[in-house]
Amino acid sequence: MSLALMWEARAVAGRGEELLAWVRRQRLAERPLRREVLRAPQDRVLVITWWDAPYDAELPELPEPAADLVTRAVHRWRFEAVPEDPGR
């Protein structure tokens, strides 16, 4: 099963590049199938890691950045891949 872990943080105004650099330095205890790093307005950074694991698997996740780098706690979500609808 494909499982996607999503991690999203919003940097303090003007510190988006610093948050992005921090994210890029983070290493996980295990290597995911794929790791994507994205950014958006308002100094937001999103990381999606893809795993071949069941929904409730215990997997390594990125930590919280230093409190003075972000405006709020990190948001985290889990999604499992859904097979294509064969009728489409």
mmCIF file with all atom_site columns, C-alpha atoms in Angstrom:
data_model
loop_
_atom_site.group_PDB
_atom_site.id
_atom_site.type_symbol
_atom_site.label_atom_id
_atom_site.label_alt_id
_atom_site.label_comp_id
_atom_site.label_asym_id
_atom_site.label_entity_id
_atom_site.label_seq_id
_atom_site.pdbx_PDB_ins_code
_atom_site.Cartn_x
_atom_site.Cartn_y
_atom_site.Cartn_z
_atom_site.occupancy
_atom_site.B_iso_or_equiv
_atom_site.pdbx_formal_charge
_atom_site.auth_seq_id
_atom_site.auth_comp_id
_atom_site.auth_asym_id
_atom_site.auth_atom_id
_atom_site.pdbx_PDB_model_num
ATOM 1  C CA . MET A 1 1  ? 0.000   0.000  0.000   1.00 0.00 ? 1  MET A CA 1
ATOM 2  C CA . SER A 1 2  ? 1.245   3.511  -0.728  1.00 0.00 ? 2  SER A CA 1
ATOM 3  C CA . LEU A 1 3  ? 1.106   5.886  2.186   1.00 0.00 ? 3  LEU A CA 1
ATOM 4  C CA . ALA A 1 4  ? 1.878   9.613  2.009   1.00 0.00 ? 4  ALA A CA 1
ATOM 5  C CA . LEU A 1 5  ? 2.938   11.557 5.086   1.00 0.00 ? 5  LEU A CA 1
ATOM 6  C CA . MET A 1 6  ? 2.515   15.303 4.763   1.00 0.00 ? 6  MET A CA 1
ATOM 7  C CA . TRP A 1 7  ? 4.333   17.847 6.939   1.00 0.00 ? 7  TRP A CA 1
ATOM 8  C CA . GLU A 1 8  ? 3.591   21.583 6.604   1.00 0.00 ? 8  GLU A CA 1
ATOM 9  C CA . ALA A 1 9  ? 5.034   24.546 8.467   1.00 0.00 ? 9  ALA A CA 1
ATOM 10 C CA . ARG A 1 10 ? 4.784   28.316 8.138   1.00 0.00 ? 10 ARG A CA 1
ATOM 11 C CA . ALA A 1 11 ? 7.919   30.318 8.826   1.00 0.00 ? 11 ALA A CA 1
ATOM 12 C CA . VAL A 1 12 ? 8.040   33.631 10.606  1.00 0.00 ? 12 VAL A CA 1
ATOM 13 C CA . ALA A 1 13 ? 7.642   36.372 7.971   1.00 0.00 ? 13 ALA A CA 1
ATOM 14 C CA . GLY A 1 14 ? 10.768  36.692 5.863   1.00 0.00 ? 14 GLY A CA 1
ATOM 15 C CA . ARG A 1 15 ? 12.339  33.442 7.116   1.00 0.00 ? 15 ARG A CA 1
ATOM 16 C CA . GLY A 1 16 ? 10.926  31.092 4.497   1.00 0.00 ? 16 GLY A CA 1
ATOM 17 C CA . GLU A 1 17 ? 14.330  30.407 2.923   1.00 0.00 ? 17 GLU A CA 1
ATOM 18 C CA . GLU A 1 18 ? 15.737  29.577 6.345   1.00 0.00 ? 18 GLU A CA 1
ATOM 19 C CA . LEU A 1 19 ? 12.896  27.117 7.001   1.00 0.00 ? 19 LEU A CA 1
ATOM 20 C CA . LEU A 1 20 ? 13.406  25.585 3.564   1.00 0.00 ? 20 LEU A CA 1
ATOM 21 C CA . ALA A 1 21 ? 17.130  25.129 4.259   1.00 0.00 ? 21 ALA A CA 1
ATOM 22 C CA . TRP A 1 22 ? 16.330  23.586 7.666   1.00 0.00 ? 22 TRP A CA 1
ATOM 23 C CA . VAL A 1 23 ? 13.934  21.096 6.027   1.00 0.00 ? 23 VAL A CA 1
ATOM 24 C CA . ARG A 1 24 ? 16.535  20.110 3.422   1.00 0.00 ? 24 ARG A CA 1
ATOM 25 C CA . ARG A 1 25 ? 19.056  19.301 6.181   1.00 0.00 ? 25 ARG A CA 1
ATOM 26 C CA . GLN A 1 26 ? 16.683  16.942 8.000   1.00 0.00 ? 26 GLN A CA 1
ATOM 27 C CA . ARG A 1 27 ? 17.376  13.223 7.568   1.00 0.00 ? 27 ARG A CA 1
ATOM 28 C CA . LEU A 1 28 ? 14.932  10.472 8.457   1.00 0.00 ? 28 LEU A CA 1
ATOM 29 C CA . ALA A 1 29 ? 15.917  7.233  10.205  1.00 0.00 ? 29 ALA A CA 1
ATOM 30 C CA . GLU A 1 30 ? 14.565  5.340  7.176   1.00 0.00 ? 30 GLU A CA 1
ATOM 31 C CA . ARG A 1 31 ? 14.562  6.387  3.544   1.00 0.00 ? 31 ARG A CA 1
ATOM 32 C CA . PRO A 1 32 ? 11.091  6.876  2.009   1.00 0.00 ? 32 PRO A CA 1
ATOM 33 C CA . LEU A 1 33 ? 10.244  5.718  -1.511  1.00 0.00 ? 33 LEU A CA 1
ATOM 34 C CA . ARG A 1 34 ? 10.035  9.378  -2.488  1.00 0.00 ? 34 ARG A CA 1
ATOM 35 C CA . ARG A 1 35 ? 10.372  12.744 -0.770  1.00 0.00 ? 35 ARG A CA 1
ATOM 36 C CA . GLU A 1 36 ? 9.019   15.994 -2.211  1.00 0.00 ? 36 GLU A CA 1
ATOM 37 C CA . VAL A 1 37 ? 9.660   19.476 -0.832  1.00 0.00 ? 37 VAL A CA 1
ATOM 38 C CA . LEU A 1 38 ? 7.367   22.310 -1.920  1.00 0.00 ? 38 LEU A CA 1
ATOM 39 C CA . ARG A 1 39 ? 6.891   25.929 -0.940  1.00 0.00 ? 39 ARG A CA 1
ATOM 40 C CA . ALA A 1 40 ? 4.033   28.397 -1.117  1.00 0.00 ? 40 ALA A CA 1
ATOM 41 C CA . PRO A 1 41 ? 3.307   32.055 -0.390  1.00 0.00 ? 41 PRO A CA 1
ATOM 42 C CA . GLN A 1 42 ? 3.394   33.224 3.221   1.00 0.00 ? 42 GLN A CA 1
ATOM 43 C CA . ASP A 1 43 ? 6.716   31.395 3.780   1.00 0.00 ? 43 ASP A CA 1
ATOM 44 C CA . ARG A 1 44 ? 5.082   27.957 3.930   1.00 0.00 ? 44 ARG A CA 1
ATOM 45 C CA . VAL A 1 45 ? 6.997   24.719 3.332   1.00 0.00 ? 45 VAL A CA 1
ATOM 46 C CA . LEU A 1 46 ? 5.394   21.345 2.614   1.00 0.00 ? 46 LEU A CA 1
ATOM 47 C CA . VAL A 1 47 ? 7.154   17.976 2.674   1.00 0.00 ? 47 VAL A CA 1
ATOM 48 C CA . ILE A 1 48 ? 5.491   14.819 1.347   1.00 0.00 ? 48 ILE A CA 1
ATOM 49 C CA . THR A 1 49 ? 7.133   11.462 1.934   1.00 0.00 ? 49 THR A CA 1
ATOM 50 C CA . TRP A 1 50 ? 5.881   8.296  0.239   1.00 0.00 ? 50 TRP A CA 1
ATOM 51 C CA . TRP A 1 51 ? 6.109   4.877  1.889   1.00 0.00 ? 51 TRP A CA 1
ATOM 52 C CA . ASP A 1 52 ? 5.200   1.310  1.056   1.00 0.00 ? 52 ASP A CA 1
ATOM 53 C CA . ALA A 1 53 ? 3.453   0.701  4.368   1.00 0.00 ? 53 ALA A CA 1
ATOM 54 C CA . PRO A 1 54 ? 0.012   0.254  5.932   1.00 0.00 ? 54 PRO A CA 1
ATOM 55 C CA . TYR A 1 55 ? -1.874  3.342  7.122   1.00 0.00 ? 55 TYR A CA 1
ATOM 56 C CA . ASP A 1 56 ? -1.079  2.807  10.804  1.00 0.00 ? 56 ASP A CA 1
ATOM 57 C CA . ALA A 1 57 ? 2.620   1.972  10.310  1.00 0.00 ? 57 ALA A CA 1
ATOM 58 C CA . GLU A 1 58 ? 5.114   3.601  12.634  1.00 0.00 ? 58 GLU A CA 1
ATOM 59 C CA . LEU A 1 59 ? 7.264   5.721  10.336  1.00 0.00 ? 59 LEU A CA 1
ATOM 60 C CA . PRO A 1 60 ? 9.879   8.411  10.901  1.00 0.00 ? 60 PRO A CA 1
ATOM 61 C CA . GLU A 1 61 ? 8.616   11.961 10.529  1.00 0.00 ? 61 GLU A CA 1
ATOM 62 C CA . LEU A 1 62 ? 10.275  15.344 10.377  1.00 0.00 ? 62 LEU A CA 1
ATOM 63 C CA . PRO A 1 63 ? 10.547  17.041 13.773  1.00 0.00 ? 63 PRO A CA 1
ATOM 64 C CA . GLU A 1 64 ? 9.220   20.415 14.832  1.00 0.00 ? 64 GLU A CA 1
ATOM 65 C CA . PRO A 1 65 ? 11.538  23.275 13.851  1.00 0.00 ? 65 PRO A CA 1
ATOM 66 C CA . ALA A 1 66 ? 12.755  25.710 16.499  1.00 0.00 ? 66 ALA A CA 1
ATOM 67 C CA . ALA A 1 67 ? 9.839   27.725 17.882  1.00 0.00 ? 67 ALA A CA 1
ATOM 68 C CA . ASP A 1 68 ? 11.389  31.030 16.817  1.00 0.00 ? 68 ASP A CA 1
ATOM 69 C CA . LEU A 1 69 ? 11.482  29.894 13.156  1.00 0.00 ? 69 LEU A CA 1
ATOM 70 C CA . VAL A 1 70 ? 7.765   29.105 12.749  1.00 0.00 ? 70 VAL A CA 1
ATOM 71 C CA . THR A 1 71 ? 4.497   30.909 13.447  1.00 0.00 ? 71 THR A CA 1
ATOM 72 C CA . ARG A 1 72 ? 2.600   27.846 14.684  1.00 0.00 ? 72 ARG A CA 1
ATOM 73 C CA . ALA A 1 73 ? 2.945   24.134 15.321  1.00 0.00 ? 73 ALA A CA 1
ATOM 74 C CA . VAL A 1 74 ? 3.606   21.929 12.309  1.00 0.00 ? 74 VAL A CA 1
ATOM 75 C CA . HIS A 1 75 ? 0.551   20.433 10.599  1.00 0.00 ? 75 HIS A CA 1
ATOM 76 C CA . ARG A 1 76 ? 0.759   16.704 9.800   1.00 0.00 ? 76 ARG A CA 1
ATOM 77 C CA . TRP A 1 77 ? -1.512  14.458 7.744   1.00 0.00 ? 77 TRP A CA 1
ATOM 78 C CA . ARG A 1 78 ? -1.526  10.846 6.514   1.00 0.00 ? 78 ARG A CA 1
ATOM 79 C CA . PHE A 1 79 ? -3.135  9.713  3.283   1.00 0.00 ? 79 PHE A CA 1
ATOM 80 C CA . GLU A 1 80 ? -3.317  6.297  1.684   1.00 0.00 ? 80 GLU A CA 1
ATOM 81 C CA . ALA A 1 81 ? -3.380  5.820  -2.066  1.00 0.00 ? 81 ALA A CA 1
ATOM 82 C CA . VAL A 1 82 ? -6.731  4.832  -3.532  1.00 0.00 ? 82 VAL A CA 1
ATOM 83 C CA . PRO A 1 83 ? -6.763  2.597  -6.637  1.00 0.00 ? 83 PRO A CA 1
ATOM 84 C CA . GLU A 1 84 ? -8.171  4.045  -9.840  1.00 0.00 ? 84 GLU A CA 1
ATOM 85 C CA . ASP A 1 85 ? -11.891 3.520  -10.345 1.00 0.00 ? 85 ASP A CA 1
ATOM 86 C CA . PRO A 1 86 ? -11.990 0.741  -12.963 1.00 0.00 ? 86 PRO A CA 1
ATOM 87 C CA . GLY A 1 87 ? -15.280 2.120  -14.312 1.00 0.00 ? 87 GLY A CA 1
ATOM 88 C CA . ARG A 1 88 ? -13.683 5.387  -15.459 1.00 0.00 ? 88 ARG A CA 1
#
